[in-house]
Amino acid sequence: MQSDRPDRTDETVALSVAKTRLRREALDRRAAVPAPVRAERDRRILGRLGGVVTAGMVVCAYVPDDDEAGGRGLAEELTRCGARVFLPVSPVVGPLQWAAYAGPADLVPGRFGIPVPSAPPAGPEFISGADLVLVPAVAVDRSGNRLGRGGGYYDRSLALTGPRTRMLALLDSENVVDHVPAEPHDRPVDGVITPEAVLDFGTWHSPE
């Protein structure tokens, strides 16, 4: 007897197609923003970090590409807020490793040309002790479902975070969308920092 239930492969293909379409739409929206407007949005996003970062906080962050919200000054702004900043180092396989940020002059080209600190990285488990993880995203919905670039590095890495680690994405407001297709391995975020506000989805609880 033939089952009416869709084949899992068909479901996976449909999800992949939906993610690819949403990813392209979101990237096109970001690319269509004039450079001066984009720079102002990024400045406002960085200006909101003082409301979520406190001195001594361990923050796992990243260096945004030109088409990612936040701008190249993200790590330096976190340092100005008093955070201990760690940036991702991409291995050949597996979750991200994390190296201490020592300023923009210390960054060297890493895998895929992504800037990384020169210091030897700690292992993937380092993220479990982070107070805050800032996560790159292409789009996020209000349930926290996050759409990334599709490489899977962050999904594997976020699975290692501790129970009290707060995870926030940086985004333009128009890329906070109604629905992001999600699979079981996708890791949601606790909120989003946009130029207009810090959106809290109510899933993170402050350590006592």
XYZ file of C-alpha atoms in Angstrom:
208
model
C 0.000 0.000 0.000
C 1.386 3.376 -0.967
C 1.712 5.867 1.882
C 0.190 9.337 1.621
C 3.057 10.659 3.765
C 5.599 12.649 1.694
C 8.955 10.971 1.269
C 11.560 12.430 3.645
C 13.853 13.129 0.707
C 11.121 15.169 -0.964
C 10.599 17.142 2.262
C 14.323 17.820 2.562
C 14.573 18.964 -1.040
C 11.567 21.278 -0.595
C 13.117 22.798 2.544
C 16.411 23.313 0.751
C 14.687 25.034 -2.159
C 12.712 27.275 0.218
C 15.867 28.211 2.137
C 17.764 28.982 -1.051
C 14.976 31.260 -2.277
C 14.675 33.085 1.048
C 18.457 33.437 1.297
C 18.655 35.031 -2.150
C 15.750 37.390 -1.421
C 17.302 38.528 1.865
C 20.754 39.048 0.340
C 19.222 40.993 -2.540
C 17.427 43.282 -0.072
C 20.678 43.988 1.742
C 22.568 44.589 -1.516
C 19.884 47.039 -2.719
C 20.473 49.360 0.245
C 22.692 52.328 -0.764
C 26.129 52.200 0.862
C 25.635 55.354 3.006
C 22.322 54.018 4.344
C 23.884 50.630 5.016
C 26.741 52.279 6.914
C 24.287 54.249 9.045
C 22.294 51.109 9.823
C 25.460 49.302 10.863
C 26.472 52.229 13.074
C 23.105 52.072 14.842
C 23.371 48.298 15.330
C 26.795 48.703 16.915
C 25.399 51.476 19.080
C 22.981 49.002 20.648
C 25.721 46.665 21.853
C 26.171 48.715 25.028
C 22.714 47.586 26.093
C 23.584 43.891 25.952
C 27.341 43.778 26.663
C 28.914 44.392 30.070
C 32.568 44.689 31.086
C 34.332 41.349 31.355
C 31.722 39.476 29.358
C 33.047 36.682 27.125
C 31.635 37.239 23.642
C 32.033 34.941 20.659
C 31.537 37.205 17.650
C 32.663 37.368 14.008
C 33.867 39.795 11.340
C 30.855 40.657 9.147
C 31.180 40.675 5.380
C 30.124 43.807 3.520
C 26.707 42.261 2.866
C 26.171 41.328 6.525
C 24.643 43.669 9.092
C 26.898 45.146 11.740
C 29.905 46.154 9.673
C 33.626 45.464 9.996
C 33.876 47.376 13.284
C 31.889 44.806 15.295
C 34.779 43.231 17.212
C 36.362 46.595 17.993
C 33.068 47.995 19.320
C 32.662 44.949 21.564
C 36.146 45.598 22.922
C 35.190 49.217 23.651
C 32.224 47.882 25.628
C 34.669 45.943 27.808
C 34.046 42.469 26.380
C 36.637 39.722 25.972
C 36.143 38.987 22.293
C 36.786 35.717 20.490
C 36.444 35.212 16.752
C 35.732 32.008 14.810
C 38.371 29.984 13.033
C 36.930 27.588 10.440
C 38.425 24.083 10.440
C 38.297 21.778 7.440
C 35.430 19.885 9.102
C 33.475 20.163 12.309
C 32.415 23.045 14.577
C 34.199 26.372 14.728
C 37.260 27.005 16.868
C 37.709 30.317 18.722
C 40.703 32.666 18.936
C 41.161 35.752 21.119
C 40.766 39.089 19.328
C 43.698 41.478 19.902
C 42.736 44.332 17.580
C 42.270 44.851 13.836
C 46.019 44.912 13.107
C 46.320 41.373 14.489
C 43.864 39.832 11.999
C 45.224 37.598 9.249
C 43.452 35.848 6.354
C 42.029 32.491 7.391
C 40.086 29.777 5.620
C 37.870 31.199 2.829
C 39.763 34.487 3.263
C 37.882 35.286 6.474
C 39.959 37.455 8.875
C 41.041 35.557 12.002
C 43.251 36.412 14.992
C 46.866 35.255 14.834
C 46.624 33.546 18.241
C 46.223 29.749 18.320
C 42.503 28.962 18.618
C 40.794 27.147 21.466
C 38.702 24.116 20.615
C 35.016 24.106 19.632
C 33.966 23.482 23.250
C 35.170 27.000 24.185
C 31.789 28.386 23.105
C 30.103 26.554 25.988
C 31.521 29.122 28.420
C 30.584 32.219 26.426
C 28.196 34.727 27.962
C 27.045 35.965 24.558
C 27.322 34.617 21.027
C 26.685 37.020 18.170
C 25.593 34.969 15.198
C 25.695 35.932 11.521
C 22.351 35.506 9.814
C 20.693 36.163 6.482
C 17.176 36.117 7.949
C 15.490 35.278 11.261
C 11.841 34.778 12.159
C 10.192 35.722 15.466
C 10.473 32.163 16.747
C 14.245 32.536 16.484
C 14.675 30.284 13.469
C 17.822 31.490 11.722
C 18.843 31.258 8.098
C 22.595 31.337 7.562
C 24.840 30.996 4.546
C 24.238 27.268 4.329
C 27.665 25.995 5.376
C 26.420 24.503 8.644
C 29.376 25.671 10.755
C 27.228 27.684 13.138
C 24.538 25.029 13.571
C 27.234 22.583 14.674
C 28.841 25.216 16.910
C 25.678 26.547 18.566
C 24.813 23.006 19.638
C 27.798 23.286 22.036
C 26.669 26.467 23.834
C 25.954 26.410 27.554
C 22.447 26.710 29.024
C 22.994 30.334 30.043
C 24.633 31.522 26.816
C 22.625 34.213 25.053
C 22.570 34.009 21.256
C 21.719 37.097 19.198
C 21.781 37.710 15.458
C 22.521 41.051 13.762
C 20.119 41.987 10.968
C 18.485 44.747 9.004
C 14.874 45.037 10.161
C 13.389 43.907 6.838
C 15.178 40.574 7.175
C 13.306 39.746 10.370
C 10.660 37.764 8.512
C 7.428 35.887 9.232
C 8.821 32.402 8.654
C 12.190 30.734 8.185
C 12.084 27.046 7.164
C 13.756 25.004 9.894
C 15.119 21.475 10.189
C 15.863 19.536 13.397
C 19.582 20.404 13.276
C 18.963 24.156 12.887
C 19.715 26.111 16.059
C 17.430 29.047 16.924
C 18.644 32.334 18.385
C 17.292 34.171 21.430
C 16.845 37.507 19.720
C 17.970 39.957 17.060
C 19.763 43.296 17.128
C 18.452 45.602 14.393
C 19.116 49.314 13.810
C 15.800 50.051 15.539
C 15.772 47.729 18.554
C 16.980 44.646 20.366
C 14.265 42.043 19.792
C 14.054 39.477 22.607
C 12.164 36.286 21.773
C 11.841 35.321 25.445
C 13.915 32.142 25.238
C 16.961 33.294 27.198
C 17.113 33.500 30.996
C 19.725 35.611 32.740
C 22.113 33.723 35.051
C 21.211 34.115 38.696
